[in-house]
PDB file of C-alpha atoms in Angstrom:
ATOM      1  CA  SER A   1     -55.052   9.975  21.998  1.00  0.00           C
ATOM      2  CA  GLN A   2     -56.481   8.250  19.112  1.00  0.00           C
ATOM      3  CA  THR A   3     -58.281  10.448  16.183  1.00  0.00           C
ATOM      4  CA  ILE A   4     -59.490   9.215  12.847  1.00  0.00           C
ATOM      5  CA  HIS A   5     -59.348  11.283   9.708  1.00  0.00           C
ATOM      6  CA  GLN A   6     -60.847  11.056   6.655  1.00  0.00           C
ATOM      7  CA  TRP A   7     -61.031  13.617   3.023  1.00  0.00           C
ATOM      8  CA  PRO A   8     -61.824  14.937   1.441  1.00  0.00           C
ATOM      9  CA  ALA A   9     -65.575  15.896   2.680  1.00  0.00           C
ATOM     10  CA  THR A  10     -66.834  16.248   0.052  1.00  0.00           C
ATOM     11  CA  LEU A  11     -66.400  15.368  -3.496  1.00  0.00           C
ATOM     12  CA  VAL A  12     -68.501  15.703  -6.782  1.00  0.00           C
ATOM     13  CA  GLN A  13     -67.845  13.707  -9.580  1.00  0.00           C
ATOM     14  CA  PRO A  14     -68.573  12.494 -12.931  1.00  0.00           C
ATOM     15  CA  VAL A  15     -69.589   9.014 -14.392  1.00  0.00           C
ATOM     16  CA  GLY A  16     -66.342   7.035 -15.477  1.00  0.00           C
ATOM     17  CA  SER A  17     -63.782   9.058 -13.172  1.00  0.00           C
ATOM     18  CA  PRO A  18     -61.818   7.711 -11.025  1.00  0.00           C
ATOM     19  CA  LEU A  19     -62.022   7.890  -7.746  1.00  0.00           C
ATOM     20  CA  SER A  20     -59.577   8.201  -4.387  1.00  0.00           C
ATOM     21  CA  LEU A  21     -60.854   8.344  -0.566  1.00  0.00           C
ATOM     22  CA  GLU A  22     -58.444   8.713   2.278  1.00  0.00           C
ATOM     23  CA  CYS A  23     -58.866   7.398   5.515  1.00  0.00           C
ATOM     24  CA  THR A  24     -56.034   7.912   8.000  1.00  0.00           C
ATOM     25  CA  VAL A  25     -56.011   6.645  12.154  1.00  0.00           C
ATOM     26  CA  GLU A  26     -53.213   8.171  15.015  1.00  0.00           C
ATOM     27  CA  GLY A  27     -52.755   6.891  17.775  1.00  0.00           C
ATOM     28  CA  THR A  28     -52.937   3.245  17.525  1.00  0.00           C
ATOM     29  CA  SER A  29     -51.244   0.576  16.227  1.00  0.00           C
ATOM     30  CA  ASN A  30     -52.379  -2.321  13.967  1.00  0.00           C
ATOM     31  CA  PRO A  31     -56.033  -1.437  13.922  1.00  0.00           C
ATOM     32  CA  ASN A  32     -59.259  -2.970  12.433  1.00  0.00           C
ATOM     33  CA  LEU A  33     -60.426  -0.614   9.661  1.00  0.00           C
ATOM     34  CA  TYR A  34     -63.428  -0.439   7.990  1.00  0.00           C
ATOM     35  CA  TRP A  35     -65.568   0.850   5.105  1.00  0.00           C
ATOM     36  CA  TYR A  36     -69.247   1.844   4.983  1.00  0.00           C
ATOM     37  CA  ARG A  37     -71.402   3.532   2.870  1.00  0.00           C
ATOM     38  CA  GLN A  38     -74.497   4.860   4.326  1.00  0.00           C
ATOM     39  CA  ALA A  39     -76.886   5.104   1.996  1.00  0.00           C
ATOM     40  CA  ALA A  40     -80.516   7.404   2.488  1.00  0.00           C
ATOM     41  CA  GLY A  41     -83.256   4.774   4.456  1.00  0.00           C
ATOM     42  CA  ARG A  42     -80.749   1.562   3.885  1.00  0.00           C
ATOM     43  CA  GLY A  43     -78.229   2.478   7.232  1.00  0.00           C
ATOM     44  CA  LEU A  44     -74.898   1.419   6.832  1.00  0.00           C
ATOM     45  CA  GLN A  45     -73.468  -1.173   4.923  1.00  0.00           C
ATOM     46  CA  LEU A  46     -70.197  -2.533   5.016  1.00  0.00           C
ATOM     47  CA  LEU A  47     -68.079  -2.833   1.963  1.00  0.00           C
ATOM     48  CA  PHE A  48     -64.372  -3.300   3.695  1.00  0.00           C
ATOM     49  CA  TYR A  49     -62.754  -3.999   6.605  1.00  0.00           C
ATOM     50  CA  SER A  50     -59.043  -4.912   7.357  1.00  0.00           C
ATOM     51  CA  VAL A  51     -57.046  -6.715   9.621  1.00  0.00           C
ATOM     52  CA  GLY A  52     -53.736  -5.574   8.789  1.00  0.00           C
ATOM     53  CA  ILE A  53     -51.461  -4.396   6.229  1.00  0.00           C
ATOM     54  CA  GLY A  54     -52.290  -5.213   2.481  1.00  0.00           C
ATOM     55  CA  GLN A  55     -55.547  -7.801   4.231  1.00  0.00           C
ATOM     56  CA  ILE A  56     -58.246  -6.560   2.540  1.00  0.00           C
ATOM     57  CA  SER A  57     -61.756  -8.449   2.642  1.00  0.00           C
ATOM     58  CA  SER A  58     -64.976  -7.324   0.437  1.00  0.00           C
ATOM     59  CA  GLU A  59     -68.721  -8.012   1.952  1.00  0.00           C
ATOM     60  CA  VAL A  60     -70.113  -7.521  -1.262  1.00  0.00           C
ATOM     61  CA  PRO A  61     -69.233  -6.897  -4.807  1.00  0.00           C
ATOM     62  CA  GLN A  62     -69.417  -3.893  -6.448  1.00  0.00           C
ATOM     63  CA  ASN A  63     -67.428  -1.438  -8.556  1.00  0.00           C
ATOM     64  CA  LEU A  64     -64.975  -0.682  -5.574  1.00  0.00           C
ATOM     65  CA  SER A  65     -61.677  -1.603  -4.237  1.00  0.00           C
ATOM     66  CA  ALA A  66     -59.884  -0.904  -0.748  1.00  0.00           C
ATOM     67  CA  SER A  67     -56.414  -1.113   0.154  1.00  0.00           C
ATOM     68  CA  ARG A  68     -53.966  -0.679   2.917  1.00  0.00           C
ATOM     69  CA  PRO A  69     -50.621   0.387   2.184  1.00  0.00           C
ATOM     70  CA  GLN A  70     -49.799   1.700   6.015  1.00  0.00           C
ATOM     71  CA  ASP A  71     -50.261   0.057   9.293  1.00  0.00           C
ATOM     72  CA  ARG A  72     -53.136   3.428   9.568  1.00  0.00           C
ATOM     73  CA  GLN A  73     -54.363   4.287   5.787  1.00  0.00           C
ATOM     74  CA  PHE A  74     -57.242   2.952   4.182  1.00  0.00           C
ATOM     75  CA  ILE A  75     -57.984   3.898   0.570  1.00  0.00           C
ATOM     76  CA  LEU A  76     -61.060   3.014  -1.020  1.00  0.00           C
ATOM     77  CA  SER A  77     -61.165   3.333  -5.026  1.00  0.00           C
ATOM     78  CA  SER A  78     -62.545   2.686  -8.001  1.00  0.00           C
ATOM     79  CA  LYS A  79     -61.517   3.196 -11.807  1.00  0.00           C
ATOM     80  CA  LYS A  80     -64.727   4.140 -13.506  1.00  0.00           C
ATOM     81  CA  LEU A  81     -67.513   5.825 -10.855  1.00  0.00           C
ATOM     82  CA  LEU A  82     -71.051   5.006 -11.233  1.00  0.00           C
ATOM     83  CA  LEU A  83     -73.974   6.913 -10.409  1.00  0.00           C
ATOM     84  CA  SER A  84     -75.222   4.328  -7.593  1.00  0.00           C
ATOM     85  CA  ASP A  85     -71.732   5.014  -6.357  1.00  0.00           C
ATOM     86  CA  SER A  86     -72.883   8.429  -4.304  1.00  0.00           C
ATOM     87  CA  GLY A  87     -73.413   7.942  -0.997  1.00  0.00           C
ATOM     88  CA  PHE A  88     -72.032   8.554   2.297  1.00  0.00           C
ATOM     89  CA  TYR A  89     -68.835   6.606   2.929  1.00  0.00           C
ATOM     90  CA  LEU A  90     -67.357   6.085   6.723  1.00  0.00           C
ATOM     91  CA  CYS A  91     -64.033   5.200   7.482  1.00  0.00           C
ATOM     92  CA  ALA A  92     -63.843   3.387  10.709  1.00  0.00           C
ATOM     93  CA  TRP A  93     -61.343   1.917  13.491  1.00  0.00           C
ATOM     94  CA  SER A  94     -61.258  -0.523  16.297  1.00  0.00           C
ATOM     95  CA  PRO A  95     -58.700  -2.127  18.332  1.00  0.00           C
ATOM     96  CA  GLY A  96     -59.431  -5.611  17.979  1.00  0.00           C
ATOM     97  CA  LEU A  97     -59.331  -6.675  20.556  1.00  0.00           C
ATOM     98  CA  THR A  98     -62.574  -4.474  22.023  1.00  0.00           C
ATOM     99  CA  ASN A  99     -66.374  -4.276  20.258  1.00  0.00           C
ATOM    100  CA  GLU A 100     -66.572  -0.694  19.850  1.00  0.00           C
ATOM    101  CA  GLN A 101     -65.775   0.775  16.709  1.00  0.00           C
ATOM    102  CA  PHE A 102     -64.382   4.433  16.454  1.00  0.00           C
ATOM    103  CA  PHE A 103     -65.793   6.704  12.912  1.00  0.00           C
ATOM    104  CA  GLY A 104     -64.748   8.966  10.966  1.00  0.00           C
ATOM    105  CA  PRO A 105     -66.661  12.278   9.742  1.00  0.00           C
ATOM    106  CA  GLY A 106     -66.943  10.890   6.389  1.00  0.00           C
ATOM    107  CA  THR A 107     -66.817  11.819   2.963  1.00  0.00           C
ATOM    108  CA  ARG A 108     -70.161  12.616   0.921  1.00  0.00           C
ATOM    109  CA  LEU A 109     -69.985  11.101  -2.603  1.00  0.00           C
ATOM    110  CA  THR A 110     -72.229  12.987  -5.647  1.00  0.00           C
ATOM    111  CA  VAL A 111     -71.624  10.965  -9.218  1.00  0.00           C
ATOM    112  CA  LEU A 112     -72.788  13.263 -11.947  1.00  0.00           C
TER     113      LEU A 112
ATOM    114  CA  ALA B   1     -77.952 -15.428   8.847  1.00  0.00           C
ATOM    115  CA  GLN B   2     -77.359 -12.938  10.685  1.00  0.00           C
ATOM    116  CA  ARG B   3     -79.266  -9.288  10.526  1.00  0.00           C
ATOM    117  CA  VAL B   4     -80.693  -6.582  12.264  1.00  0.00           C
ATOM    118  CA  THR B   5     -83.978  -4.639  11.907  1.00  0.00           C
ATOM    119  CA  GLN B   6     -84.771  -1.923  12.438  1.00  0.00           C
ATOM    120  CA  PRO B   7     -89.133  -1.919  11.805  1.00  0.00           C
ATOM    121  CA  GLU B   8     -89.049   2.323  11.934  1.00  0.00           C
ATOM    122  CA  LYS B   9     -87.541   4.721  10.080  1.00  0.00           C
ATOM    123  CA  LEU B  10     -89.122   7.267  11.937  1.00  0.00           C
ATOM    124  CA  LEU B  11     -90.431   7.883  15.267  1.00  0.00           C
ATOM    125  CA  SER B  12     -91.704  10.938  16.566  1.00  0.00           C
ATOM    126  CA  VAL B  13     -92.274  11.819  19.677  1.00  0.00           C
ATOM    127  CA  PHE B  14     -92.908  14.417  22.472  1.00  0.00           C
ATOM    128  CA  LYS B  15     -91.029  16.060  24.666  1.00  0.00           C
ATOM    129  CA  GLY B  16     -91.070  14.218  27.951  1.00  0.00           C
ATOM    130  CA  ALA B  17     -93.251  11.378  26.287  1.00  0.00           C
ATOM    131  CA  PRO B  18     -91.337   7.385  26.841  1.00  0.00           C
ATOM    132  CA  VAL B  19     -89.216   6.488  23.577  1.00  0.00           C
ATOM    133  CA  GLU B  20     -88.278   2.931  22.698  1.00  0.00           C
ATOM    134  CA  LEU B  21     -86.906   1.994  19.151  1.00  0.00           C
ATOM    135  CA  LYS B  22     -86.922  -1.125  18.274  1.00  0.00           C
ATOM    136  CA  CYS B  23     -84.155  -3.389  17.406  1.00  0.00           C
ATOM    137  CA  ASN B  24     -84.950  -7.552  16.684  1.00  0.00           C
ATOM    138  CA  TYR B  25     -81.675 -10.029  15.541  1.00  0.00           C
ATOM    139  CA  SER B  26     -81.066 -13.084  13.817  1.00  0.00           C
ATOM    140  CA  TYR B  27     -77.547 -14.609  15.063  1.00  0.00           C
ATOM    141  CA  SER B  28     -77.083 -18.469  16.058  1.00  0.00           C
ATOM    142  CA  GLY B  29     -75.119 -18.016  19.105  1.00  0.00           C
ATOM    143  CA  SER B  30     -74.522 -15.637  22.131  1.00  0.00           C
ATOM    144  CA  PRO B  31     -74.977 -11.743  20.330  1.00  0.00           C
ATOM    145  CA  GLU B  32     -73.152  -9.050  21.040  1.00  0.00           C
ATOM    146  CA  LEU B  33     -75.041  -5.733  20.650  1.00  0.00           C
ATOM    147  CA  PHE B  34     -75.181  -2.078  20.663  1.00  0.00           C
ATOM    148  CA  TRP B  35     -76.902   1.057  19.974  1.00  0.00           C
ATOM    149  CA  TYR B  36     -74.909   4.047  18.218  1.00  0.00           C
ATOM    150  CA  VAL B  37     -76.334   7.411  17.304  1.00  0.00           C
ATOM    151  CA  GLN B  38     -75.776   9.794  14.972  1.00  0.00           C
ATOM    152  CA  TYR B  39     -76.404  13.688  16.555  1.00  0.00           C
ATOM    153  CA  SER B  40     -76.981  16.584  12.765  1.00  0.00           C
ATOM    154  CA  ARG B  41     -73.545  17.932  12.219  1.00  0.00           C
ATOM    155  CA  GLN B  42     -72.001  15.093  14.167  1.00  0.00           C
ATOM    156  CA  ARG B  43     -70.122  11.823  14.018  1.00  0.00           C
ATOM    157  CA  LEU B  44     -71.422   8.347  14.502  1.00  0.00           C
ATOM    158  CA  GLN B  45     -71.011   7.265  17.999  1.00  0.00           C
ATOM    159  CA  LEU B  46     -71.028   4.139  20.231  1.00  0.00           C
ATOM    160  CA  LEU B  47     -74.203   4.829  22.862  1.00  0.00           C
ATOM    161  CA  LEU B  48     -74.340   1.945  24.805  1.00  0.00           C
ATOM    162  CA  ARG B  49     -73.576  -1.904  24.785  1.00  0.00           C
ATOM    163  CA  HIS B  50     -75.197  -4.807  26.373  1.00  0.00           C
ATOM    164  CA  ILE B  51     -72.533  -6.597  27.601  1.00  0.00           C
ATOM    165  CA  SER B  52     -71.947  -3.000  29.714  1.00  0.00           C
ATOM    166  CA  ARG B  53     -75.315  -3.123  30.902  1.00  0.00           C
ATOM    167  CA  GLU B  54     -75.446   0.296  31.557  1.00  0.00           C
ATOM    168  CA  SER B  55     -77.436   3.637  31.231  1.00  0.00           C
ATOM    169  CA  ILE B  56     -76.063   6.265  29.052  1.00  0.00           C
ATOM    170  CA  LYS B  57     -77.968  10.033  28.438  1.00  0.00           C
ATOM    171  CA  GLY B  58     -81.343   8.137  30.207  1.00  0.00           C
ATOM    172  CA  PHE B  59     -81.357   4.800  27.380  1.00  0.00           C
ATOM    173  CA  THR B  60     -81.470   1.889  28.375  1.00  0.00           C
ATOM    174  CA  ALA B  61     -81.719  -1.390  26.424  1.00  0.00           C
ATOM    175  CA  ASP B  62     -82.320  -4.938  27.477  1.00  0.00           C
ATOM    176  CA  LEU B  63     -81.309  -7.890  25.430  1.00  0.00           C
ATOM    177  CA  ASN B  64     -84.099 -10.325  25.949  1.00  0.00           C
ATOM    178  CA  LYS B  65     -83.583 -13.261  24.096  1.00  0.00           C
ATOM    179  CA  GLY B  66     -86.367 -15.079  23.729  1.00  0.00           C
ATOM    180  CA  GLU B  67     -88.158 -12.308  21.287  1.00  0.00           C
ATOM    181  CA  THR B  68     -84.096 -12.149  19.891  1.00  0.00           C
ATOM    182  CA  SER B  69     -84.426  -8.082  21.028  1.00  0.00           C
ATOM    183  CA  PHE B  70     -82.740  -5.624  21.869  1.00  0.00           C
ATOM    184  CA  HIS B  71     -84.858  -2.112  21.896  1.00  0.00           C
ATOM    185  CA  LEU B  72     -84.050   1.188  23.661  1.00  0.00           C
ATOM    186  CA  LYS B  73     -85.534   2.981  25.697  1.00  0.00           C
ATOM    187  CA  LYS B  74     -85.795   6.107  27.874  1.00  0.00           C
ATOM    188  CA  PRO B  75     -88.657   7.232  30.347  1.00  0.00           C
ATOM    189  CA  PHE B  76     -88.642  10.804  29.513  1.00  0.00           C
ATOM    190  CA  ALA B  77     -87.432  12.105  26.447  1.00  0.00           C
ATOM    191  CA  GLN B  78     -85.443  15.456  25.453  1.00  0.00           C
ATOM    192  CA  GLU B  79     -85.428  17.713  22.399  1.00  0.00           C
ATOM    193  CA  GLU B  80     -81.466  16.873  22.162  1.00  0.00           C
ATOM    194  CA  ASP B  81     -82.095  13.209  22.095  1.00  0.00           C
ATOM    195  CA  SER B  82     -83.440  13.901  18.313  1.00  0.00           C
ATOM    196  CA  ALA B  83     -80.661  11.821  16.436  1.00  0.00           C
ATOM    197  CA  MET B  84     -80.278   8.396  13.927  1.00  0.00           C
ATOM    198  CA  TYR B  85     -80.009   5.515  15.885  1.00  0.00           C
ATOM    199  CA  TYR B  86     -78.380   2.532  14.770  1.00  0.00           C
ATOM    200  CA  CYS B  87     -78.557  -0.998  16.421  1.00  0.00           C
ATOM    201  CA  ALA B  88     -75.789  -3.195  15.376  1.00  0.00           C
ATOM    202  CA  LEU B  89     -74.226  -6.648  15.900  1.00  0.00           C
ATOM    203  CA  LEU B  90     -70.897  -8.274  15.738  1.00  0.00           C
ATOM    204  CA  GLY B  91     -70.251 -10.329  13.792  1.00  0.00           C
ATOM    205  CA  MET B  92     -69.465 -13.953  14.134  1.00  0.00           C
ATOM    206  CA  ASP B  93     -65.779 -13.365  13.034  1.00  0.00           C
ATOM    207  CA  SER B  94     -62.020 -12.149  14.458  1.00  0.00           C
ATOM    208  CA  SER B  95     -62.810  -9.589  12.190  1.00  0.00           C
ATOM    209  CA  TYR B  96     -64.761  -7.749  15.055  1.00  0.00           C
ATOM    210  CA  LYS B  97     -67.068  -6.334  11.995  1.00  0.00           C
ATOM    211  CA  LEU B  98     -70.331  -5.143  12.645  1.00  0.00           C
ATOM    212  CA  ILE B  99     -73.698  -5.367  11.353  1.00  0.00           C
ATOM    213  CA  PHE B 100     -75.986  -2.302  11.197  1.00  0.00           C
ATOM    214  CA  GLY B 101     -79.763  -1.923  11.121  1.00  0.00           C
ATOM    215  CA  SER B 102     -80.370   0.284   8.904  1.00  0.00           C
ATOM    216  CA  GLY B 103     -81.792   3.018  11.706  1.00  0.00           C
ATOM    217  CA  THR B 104     -84.082   5.117  13.203  1.00  0.00           C
ATOM    218  CA  ARG B 105     -84.483   8.762  13.069  1.00  0.00           C
ATOM    219  CA  LEU B 106     -86.055   9.815  16.358  1.00  0.00           C
ATOM    220  CA  LEU B 107     -87.645  13.562  16.525  1.00  0.00           C
ATOM    221  CA  VAL B 108     -88.170  14.314  19.649  1.00  0.00           C
ATOM    222  CA  ARG B 109     -91.186  17.628  19.320  1.00  0.00           C
ATOM    223  CA  PRO B 110     -91.643  20.906  21.982  1.00  0.00           C
TER     224      PRO B 110
END
């Protein structure tokens, strides 16, 4: 069966520090991968998605970037965090041939 | 523009009362719509999709193209239904990305 992992589960970082959040999927190949941010009162905002290795699409201009170095690995990064980057980050995958997305446990990021 | 609107941030009902979580969408074409749910300390997960026309945990949702709505309903709410509910619309390209509403927190009181 397929599983999706995210780490770390929680992270507290100072403003201006770098960021790297990792997401991996097991039990499937060539998944579509997604990064969302879940902000209080604002629902889920799609940040990036990827339909294949090295293929990244950005949905909103921001301080973050994403990479997909391997088929089942999706990384969310920043060179210098801002206070506004605080939030709950969710990774998701879908088979690409169906519409359901499967979500990871999320990472709670607090920027101080 | 593709958009999903959930007008209620919080819906509070008593156990046994009917529930309707509202969702309206903006989409040019035939939409594919979903309801996702997030229970406390659990992952966000799919509850139901309109193309399946199924009832999950007593919830149903009917697509009304005339009113561009996809409201989630349950005739008798249970305490375990308390959760965050998100309505989502499938985007128009091949990425299969979902466009989510802002969510409604359902609180079912005993």
